Coordinates of C-alpha atoms in Angstrom, one line a residue:
M53 CA 34.4 -0.3 -61.5
A54 CA 32.6 3.0 -61.9
H55 CA 33.9 5.9 -59.9
D56 CA 31.6 7.9 -57.7
P57 CA 32.4 11.5 -58.7
A58 CA 31.1 12.8 -55.3
T59 CA 33.7 10.9 -53.3
V60 CA 36.7 10.3 -55.6
D61 CA 39.3 12.9 -55.9
H62 CA 39.7 13.6 -59.7
R63 CA 43.3 14.3 -60.5
A64 CA 43.9 17.3 -62.6
D65 CA 46.6 15.5 -64.6
G66 CA 44.2 12.8 -65.6
R67 CA 45.7 10.1 -63.3
T68 CA 43.0 7.8 -61.9
P69 CA 42.9 7.1 -58.2
T70 CA 44.4 3.8 -56.9
S71 CA 42.2 0.8 -56.7
V72 CA 42.2 1.0 -52.9
E73 CA 41.0 4.6 -53.1
T74 CA 38.3 3.7 -55.5
R75 CA 36.9 0.8 -53.6
S76 CA 37.0 2.7 -50.3
A77 CA 35.2 5.7 -51.9
A78 CA 32.6 3.4 -53.6
R79 CA 31.8 1.7 -50.3
A80 CA 31.5 5.0 -48.6
G81 CA 29.2 6.3 -51.3
T82 CA 26.8 3.3 -50.9
R83 CA 26.5 4.1 -47.2
T84 CA 26.0 7.8 -47.6
S85 CA 22.6 9.4 -47.8
P86 CA 22.2 12.1 -50.5
W87 CA 20.4 14.5 -48.1
P88 CA 23.5 15.9 -46.3
R89 CA 24.9 17.0 -49.7
R90 CA 21.6 18.5 -50.7
L91 CA 21.3 20.4 -47.5
L92 CA 25.0 21.4 -48.0
V93 CA 24.1 23.1 -51.2
V94 CA 21.4 25.2 -49.4
G95 CA 24.0 26.0 -46.7
I96 CA 26.6 27.1 -49.2
V97 CA 24.0 29.5 -50.9
L98 CA 22.9 31.0 -47.5
A99 CA 26.5 31.4 -46.3
A100 CA 27.4 33.1 -49.6
L101 CA 24.5 35.5 -49.2
N102 CA 26.0 36.7 -46.0
L103 CA 29.6 37.3 -47.1
R104 CA 29.2 40.9 -48.1
P105 CA 26.1 42.6 -46.5
A106 CA 28.2 43.6 -43.4
I107 CA 30.3 45.7 -45.8
T108 CA 27.9 47.0 -48.5
G109 CA 25.0 47.6 -46.1
L110 CA 27.1 50.0 -44.0
G111 CA 28.2 52.3 -46.9
P112 CA 24.8 53.9 -47.6
L113 CA 24.3 54.6 -43.9
L114 CA 27.9 55.6 -43.0
E115 CA 27.0 59.3 -42.6
E116 CA 24.2 58.4 -40.2
V117 CA 26.4 56.0 -38.3
R118 CA 29.1 58.7 -38.0
D119 CA 26.7 61.3 -36.7
G120 CA 25.1 58.8 -34.3
L121 CA 28.4 57.6 -32.7
G122 CA 30.4 60.8 -33.1
M123 CA 32.8 59.0 -35.3
S124 CA 35.7 61.0 -36.8
G125 CA 36.7 60.9 -40.4
T126 CA 39.9 59.0 -39.6
V127 CA 38.0 56.3 -37.8
A128 CA 35.5 56.1 -40.7
G129 CA 38.4 55.7 -43.1
L130 CA 39.7 52.9 -40.9
L131 CA 36.3 51.3 -40.9
T132 CA 36.1 51.2 -44.7
S133 CA 39.6 49.6 -44.8
A134 CA 38.8 47.1 -42.1
P135 CA 37.3 44.4 -44.4
A136 CA 40.5 43.8 -46.4
L137 CA 42.6 43.9 -43.3
C138 CA 40.4 41.4 -41.4
F139 CA 40.2 39.1 -44.4
A140 CA 44.0 39.0 -44.5
V141 CA 44.5 38.5 -40.8
F142 CA 41.7 36.1 -39.9
G143 CA 41.6 34.3 -43.3
S144 CA 45.1 33.0 -42.7
A145 CA 43.8 31.0 -39.6
A146 CA 41.1 29.2 -41.6
P147 CA 43.2 26.2 -42.8
R148 CA 44.5 25.5 -39.3
L149 CA 41.0 25.7 -37.9
A150 CA 39.6 23.5 -40.7
R151 CA 42.3 20.8 -40.1
R152 CA 41.3 20.7 -36.4
F153 CA 37.5 21.0 -36.6
G154 CA 36.6 20.3 -40.2
P155 CA 35.8 23.0 -42.8
A156 CA 32.0 22.7 -42.4
A157 CA 32.2 23.2 -38.6
V158 CA 34.4 26.3 -39.1
V159 CA 31.9 27.7 -41.7
L160 CA 29.2 27.2 -39.1
A161 CA 31.2 29.1 -36.5
G162 CA 31.9 31.8 -39.1
M163 CA 28.1 32.2 -39.7
A164 CA 27.6 32.4 -35.9
A165 CA 30.2 35.1 -35.6
V166 CA 28.6 37.1 -38.5
T167 CA 25.3 36.8 -36.7
A168 CA 26.7 38.0 -33.4
G169 CA 28.7 40.8 -34.9
L170 CA 25.8 42.2 -37.0
A171 CA 23.4 41.9 -34.1
L172 CA 25.7 43.7 -31.6
R173 CA 26.8 46.5 -34.0
P174 CA 23.5 48.4 -33.8
L175 CA 23.6 48.2 -30.0
A176 CA 26.9 49.9 -29.8
G177 CA 27.0 53.0 -27.7
G178 CA 30.4 54.3 -29.0
T179 CA 32.9 54.0 -31.8
G180 CA 35.0 51.3 -30.0
T181 CA 32.2 48.9 -29.5
F182 CA 30.9 49.4 -33.0
L183 CA 34.4 48.7 -34.4
A184 CA 34.8 45.6 -32.2
A185 CA 31.4 44.2 -33.3
S186 CA 32.3 44.8 -36.9
V187 CA 35.6 42.9 -36.5
V188 CA 33.7 39.9 -35.1
A189 CA 31.4 39.9 -38.1
L190 CA 34.3 40.4 -40.5
A191 CA 36.3 37.6 -38.8
G192 CA 33.4 35.2 -39.5
I193 CA 33.3 36.3 -43.1
A194 CA 37.0 35.9 -43.5
V195 CA 37.2 32.2 -42.5
S196 CA 34.1 31.4 -44.5
N197 CA 35.6 33.2 -47.5
V198 CA 38.7 31.0 -47.4
L199 CA 36.9 27.7 -46.8
M200 CA 34.1 28.0 -49.4
P201 CA 36.5 26.7 -52.2
V202 CA 37.6 24.0 -49.8
V203 CA 34.0 22.9 -49.1
V204 CA 33.3 22.8 -52.8
K205 CA 36.5 20.8 -53.6
R206 CA 35.9 18.3 -50.9
W207 CA 32.2 17.5 -51.4
F208 CA 31.7 18.5 -55.1
P209 CA 35.0 17.6 -56.8
D210 CA 33.3 16.9 -60.1
R211 CA 31.2 20.1 -59.9
I212 CA 33.7 22.8 -59.1
G213 CA 32.6 25.2 -61.9
P214 CA 28.8 25.0 -61.3
M215 CA 29.1 25.1 -57.5
T216 CA 31.5 28.0 -57.5
G217 CA 29.2 29.8 -59.9
L218 CA 26.2 29.1 -57.6
Y219 CA 27.8 30.5 -54.5
S220 CA 29.4 33.4 -56.4
M221 CA 26.0 34.2 -57.7
A222 CA 24.5 34.1 -54.2
L223 CA 27.4 36.3 -53.0
S224 CA 26.6 38.9 -55.7
L225 CA 22.9 38.8 -54.8
G226 CA 23.7 39.4 -51.1
T227 CA 26.1 42.2 -52.0
A228 CA 23.6 44.0 -54.3
A229 CA 20.6 43.4 -52.0
A230 CA 22.4 45.0 -49.0
A231 CA 23.4 48.0 -51.0
A232 CA 19.9 48.6 -52.4
L233 CA 17.7 47.7 -49.4
T234 CA 19.5 48.9 -46.3
V235 CA 18.5 52.5 -46.6
P236 CA 14.8 51.8 -47.6
A237 CA 14.6 49.4 -44.6
A238 CA 15.9 52.1 -42.2
R239 CA 13.5 54.6 -43.6
A240 CA 10.6 52.3 -43.2
M241 CA 11.4 51.9 -39.5
G242 CA 11.5 55.6 -38.8
D243 CA 14.8 56.5 -40.2
D244 CA 16.5 54.4 -37.5
W245 CA 20.0 53.4 -38.8
R246 CA 20.4 50.9 -36.0
L247 CA 17.3 48.9 -37.0
G248 CA 18.3 49.1 -40.6
L249 CA 21.8 47.7 -39.9
G250 CA 20.4 45.2 -37.4
L251 CA 18.2 43.5 -40.0
S252 CA 21.2 42.1 -41.7
A253 CA 21.8 39.7 -38.8
L254 CA 18.6 37.8 -39.6
P255 CA 19.8 36.1 -42.8
A256 CA 23.1 35.3 -41.1
A257 CA 21.2 33.6 -38.3
L258 CA 19.3 31.6 -40.8
A259 CA 22.5 30.5 -42.4
A260 CA 23.9 29.4 -39.0
V261 CA 20.7 27.4 -38.3
V262 CA 21.0 25.5 -41.6
W263 CA 24.7 24.8 -41.2
L264 CA 24.1 23.1 -37.8
P265 CA 22.4 20.0 -39.3
V266 CA 24.8 20.2 -42.3
V267 CA 27.7 19.7 -40.0
R268 CA 26.0 16.9 -38.1
G269 CA 24.9 15.2 -41.3
L270 CA 28.4 15.3 -42.9
R271 CA 30.0 13.9 -39.8
A272 CA 27.5 11.1 -39.7
A273 CA 28.2 10.3 -43.4
E274 CA 32.0 10.5 -43.0
P275 CA 33.4 6.9 -43.3
A276 CA 35.4 5.7 -40.4
P277 CA 39.2 5.4 -40.8
S278 CA 40.2 2.0 -42.0
A279 CA 43.3 0.0 -43.1
A280 CA 42.3 0.8 -46.7
S281 CA 42.3 4.6 -46.2
T282 CA 45.7 4.2 -44.4
T283 CA 47.1 2.3 -47.3
A284 CA 45.7 4.9 -49.8
A285 CA 47.4 7.7 -47.8
T286 CA 50.7 5.7 -47.9
D287 CA 50.3 5.3 -51.6
R288 CA 49.9 9.0 -52.1
A289 CA 52.9 9.8 -49.9
A290 CA 55.0 7.3 -51.8
E291 CA 54.5 9.3 -55.0
A292 CA 56.5 12.3 -53.7
P293 CA 60.3 12.4 -53.9
S294 CA 62.0 10.8 -51.0
T295 CA 63.8 13.9 -49.8
G296 CA 61.6 16.7 -48.7
G297 CA 58.9 16.1 -51.3
V298 CA 55.3 17.0 -51.3
A299 CA 52.6 14.4 -51.6
A300 CA 49.5 14.8 -53.5
D301 CA 47.7 16.1 -50.4
G302 CA 50.4 18.6 -49.7
S303 CA 52.0 16.6 -46.9
A304 CA 55.7 16.0 -46.4
A305 CA 57.0 12.7 -47.8
D306 CA 59.8 12.6 -45.3
G307 CA 57.6 12.8 -42.3
S308 CA 59.3 15.9 -41.0
G309 CA 56.1 17.7 -40.3
T310 CA 52.3 17.7 -40.6
A311 CA 50.6 18.2 -43.9
G312 CA 49.3 21.6 -42.9
R313 CA 52.6 23.0 -41.7
T314 CA 54.5 21.8 -44.8
S315 CA 51.8 23.1 -47.2
S316 CA 51.6 26.5 -45.5
L317 CA 55.4 26.9 -45.5
R318 CA 56.0 25.7 -49.1
I319 CA 53.1 27.3 -50.8
T320 CA 55.2 30.5 -51.1
R321 CA 57.5 28.7 -53.5
S322 CA 54.8 28.3 -56.1
P323 CA 54.7 30.9 -58.9
T324 CA 51.1 30.0 -59.5
A325 CA 50.2 30.7 -55.9
W326 CA 51.8 34.1 -56.1
A327 CA 50.1 34.8 -59.4
L328 CA 46.7 33.9 -57.8
G329 CA 47.5 36.1 -54.8
V330 CA 48.4 39.1 -56.9
F331 CA 45.4 38.5 -59.2
F332 CA 43.1 38.2 -56.2
G333 CA 44.6 41.4 -54.7
F334 CA 44.1 43.6 -57.8
Q335 CA 40.6 42.4 -58.5
A336 CA 39.7 43.0 -54.8
T337 CA 41.2 46.5 -55.1
A338 CA 39.0 47.2 -58.1
A339 CA 35.9 45.9 -56.3
Y340 CA 36.4 47.9 -53.1
I341 CA 37.1 51.1 -55.1
T342 CA 33.9 50.5 -57.1
M343 CA 31.9 49.9 -53.9
G344 CA 33.4 52.8 -52.1
W345 CA 33.8 55.5 -54.7
L346 CA 31.7 54.8 -57.8
P347 CA 28.5 56.6 -56.5
Q348 CA 30.6 59.7 -55.6
I349 CA 32.1 59.8 -59.1
F350 CA 28.6 59.8 -60.6
R351 CA 27.3 62.4 -58.1
D352 CA 30.2 64.7 -58.8
A353 CA 29.3 64.5 -62.5
G354 CA 25.8 65.7 -61.7
V355 CA 24.0 62.4 -61.4
P356 CA 21.3 62.5 -58.6
A357 CA 22.2 60.6 -55.4
S358 CA 19.3 58.1 -55.8
T359 CA 20.4 57.3 -59.3
A360 CA 24.0 56.9 -58.3
G361 CA 22.9 54.4 -55.7
L362 CA 20.9 52.5 -58.2
L363 CA 23.9 52.4 -60.6
L364 CA 26.0 50.9 -57.9
A365 CA 23.3 48.3 -57.2
V366 CA 23.2 47.4 -60.9
T367 CA 27.0 47.1 -61.0
M368 CA 26.9 44.6 -58.1
G369 CA 23.8 42.9 -59.3
L370 CA 25.2 42.2 -62.7
G371 CA 27.5 39.7 -61.1
I372 CA 24.5 37.5 -60.2
P373 CA 24.0 35.9 -63.6
L374 CA 27.6 36.3 -64.7
S375 CA 28.9 34.7 -61.5
F376 CA 26.9 31.6 -62.2
A377 CA 27.9 31.3 -65.9
L378 CA 31.6 32.3 -65.8
P379 CA 33.0 29.6 -63.5
R380 CA 31.2 26.9 -65.7
I381 CA 33.0 28.4 -68.7
A382 CA 36.3 28.6 -66.9
A383 CA 36.1 25.0 -65.7
R384 CA 35.9 23.8 -69.3
L385 CA 38.9 25.7 -70.6
R386 CA 42.5 24.6 -70.4
H387 CA 43.8 28.2 -70.1
Q388 CA 41.7 30.8 -68.3
G389 CA 44.0 33.7 -69.1
P390 CA 41.9 35.0 -72.0
L391 CA 38.9 35.2 -69.6
A392 CA 40.9 37.3 -67.1
A393 CA 42.1 39.5 -69.9
G394 CA 38.6 40.1 -71.2
L395 CA 37.3 41.1 -67.8
A396 CA 40.2 43.5 -67.4
V397 CA 39.5 45.1 -70.8
C398 CA 35.9 45.7 -69.7
G399 CA 37.2 47.5 -66.6
L400 CA 39.6 49.7 -68.6
G401 CA 36.6 50.6 -70.9
G402 CA 34.6 51.5 -67.9
Y403 CA 37.3 53.7 -66.5
A404 CA 37.8 55.4 -69.9
G405 CA 34.1 56.2 -70.0
L406 CA 34.2 57.7 -66.5
W407 CA 37.1 59.9 -67.6
F408 CA 35.5 61.3 -70.7
A409 CA 31.7 61.2 -70.1
P410 CA 30.8 60.0 -66.6
A411 CA 27.2 61.2 -66.6
E412 CA 26.3 60.8 -70.3
G413 CA 27.2 57.2 -70.5
A414 CA 26.7 56.2 -66.9
W415 CA 24.7 53.1 -67.6
A416 CA 27.2 51.8 -70.1
W417 CA 30.1 52.3 -67.8
T418 CA 28.1 50.6 -65.0
L419 CA 27.6 47.6 -67.2
L420 CA 31.3 47.4 -68.1
L421 CA 32.4 47.7 -64.5
G422 CA 29.8 45.1 -63.4
I423 CA 31.3 42.6 -66.0
S424 CA 34.8 43.4 -64.8
N425 CA 33.9 42.7 -61.2
C426 CA 33.3 39.1 -62.2
A427 CA 37.0 38.5 -61.8
F428 CA 36.1 37.5 -58.3
P429 CA 34.2 34.3 -59.2
L430 CA 36.9 33.6 -61.8
V431 CA 39.7 33.7 -59.2
L432 CA 37.7 31.5 -56.8
T433 CA 37.3 29.0 -59.6
L434 CA 41.1 29.1 -60.3
I435 CA 41.8 28.4 -56.7
G436 CA 39.8 25.3 -56.8
M437 CA 41.5 24.2 -60.1
R438 CA 45.1 25.0 -59.2
A439 CA 45.4 22.4 -56.5
R440 CA 44.7 18.7 -56.6
T441 CA 43.2 18.0 -53.2
G442 CA 41.2 19.6 -50.4
S443 CA 44.3 20.3 -48.2
G444 CA 46.0 21.8 -51.2
V445 CA 43.0 24.0 -52.0
A446 CA 42.8 25.1 -48.3
G447 CA 46.5 26.2 -48.3
L448 CA 46.2 27.9 -51.7
S449 CA 42.9 29.6 -50.8
A450 CA 44.3 31.0 -47.5
F451 CA 47.5 32.2 -49.2
A452 CA 45.9 33.7 -52.2
Q453 CA 43.1 35.5 -50.2
G454 CA 45.4 36.5 -47.4
T455 CA 48.0 37.9 -49.8
G456 CA 45.3 39.4 -52.0
Y457 CA 43.5 41.3 -49.3
L458 CA 46.8 42.7 -48.0
I459 CA 47.5 44.0 -51.5
S460 CA 44.0 45.5 -51.7
I461 CA 44.2 47.6 -48.5
P462 CA 45.8 50.7 -49.8
G463 CA 43.9 51.0 -53.1
P464 CA 40.7 52.7 -51.8
L465 CA 42.7 54.9 -49.5
L466 CA 45.0 56.1 -52.3
V467 CA 42.0 56.9 -54.5
G468 CA 40.5 59.0 -51.8
T469 CA 43.8 60.8 -51.1
L470 CA 44.3 61.6 -54.8
H471 CA 40.8 62.9 -55.1
Q472 CA 41.2 65.1 -52.1
H473 CA 44.5 66.6 -53.3
T474 CA 43.6 67.0 -56.9
G475 CA 39.9 68.0 -56.5
G476 CA 38.9 65.8 -59.4
W477 CA 38.7 62.2 -60.6
H478 CA 41.3 62.0 -63.4
A479 CA 44.3 61.2 -61.2
P480 CA 42.3 58.4 -59.3
L481 CA 41.0 57.0 -62.6
A482 CA 44.6 56.9 -64.0
L483 CA 45.7 55.0 -60.9
M484 CA 42.7 52.6 -61.3
A485 CA 43.7 52.0 -64.9
V486 CA 47.3 51.1 -64.0
L487 CA 46.0 48.7 -61.3
M488 CA 43.7 47.1 -63.9
V489 CA 46.6 46.5 -66.3
A490 CA 48.5 44.8 -63.4
Q491 CA 45.4 42.7 -62.8
L492 CA 45.4 41.7 -66.5
C493 CA 49.0 40.6 -66.4
A494 CA 48.6 38.6 -63.2
G495 CA 45.4 36.9 -64.5
L496 CA 47.3 35.7 -67.6
V497 CA 49.9 34.0 -65.4
A498 CA 47.3 32.6 -63.0
G499 CA 45.2 31.2 -65.8
R500 CA 47.9 28.8 -67.0
D501 CA 47.2 25.1 -66.6
R502 CA 49.4 24.4 -63.5
C503 CA 48.9 22.8 -60.1
V504 CA 50.9 24.1 -57.1
E505 CA 51.7 20.5 -56.0
D506 CA 53.5 19.9 -59.3
E507 CA 55.5 23.1 -58.9
L508 CA 56.5 22.2 -55.4
R509 CA 57.7 18.8 -56.5
M510 CA 59.8 20.2 -59.3
R511 CA 61.6 22.4 -56.8
H512 CA 62.7 19.3 -54.8

């Protein structure tokens, strides 16, 4: 019997599903309309477009926001570090919410939170209200960040590479568009920073509107529980060792706890999970340093402010085509370590150029750093490939992103501190190079052909 790739979980070790699983999935596939999945693709793209504008749209207007709200430099520094902190704190709650309400419903709630936060932020009369509204938006982004790989794994198990590339490309597009268009939009509306920032709530609202029928359609298409599905779950649990083992879905074979609690507790015993978390953390550090400090590096080298902003937009925009192609390439490789190493080498080349000739070769260094920033779609692809099932991906995604964003918090602050105390960019660039070497090493380990479930079984 032919397997339906849209409904059957393809095992990374090549093992085919049981006959009960196959028949159940095939029957479900015959009853399911293709339109929920098609609308889901649109929803994924729209959600991805809204995962960064709350961050990159604020940077170009930060000076106007500080003046308008009387914001101190310390609070402004906290605001620039808030995304990584919120991603770590709120992202860790995403798997629990997904188990209770379903990943699609949580993404819908995330888009609603982004809309509310971005709409309320321009209405803030003081710093506290502005920070609170920003946290609401960042919380919605955090849970959606974690659950995007889960959504792809669950509904597109045979298209992990292309779908990851699609939403990574959309994410890069939203990032670059916000950086490039927020200031012109504010100027077009009478140099009003509030209206300029408020416009970013509109695409978030559109995403929420699209995800509402997506959730309803997926729930309607979900097959009802049956004896066959119960038998399949029993078969999977039986594959784990009899004492404290982990089944293919990440659940405990001894029945000592729920799947989610066991997975969240034991994921810390996986070397691959730690490698992914460290790799995620260092690539996020490099990305936030680039977004926060690259224009200033160019301006201090004599590059005009408008050109410096354009260079940043190009760096972010370069990820649009590369984010689509890179996951497709990664999904076809057995070992993705060489890809991680190549991206890190590009980053080191960009830093070297900024050290020796920041203004003369500005466009070349921009291109190299844009390529290096594509470590983000690579690590998202690896998260989808390093676990066998949706629950495994959820736990791994939450752990890798939560750990990674915690690691990334001090990087931009350290760069700013070094620049302030040395009066130049050589010391910050040296730090950035050391962090990039660490990213290269972690990427080589994370790129190995391993699954966290296998590592957890071996430890029992």
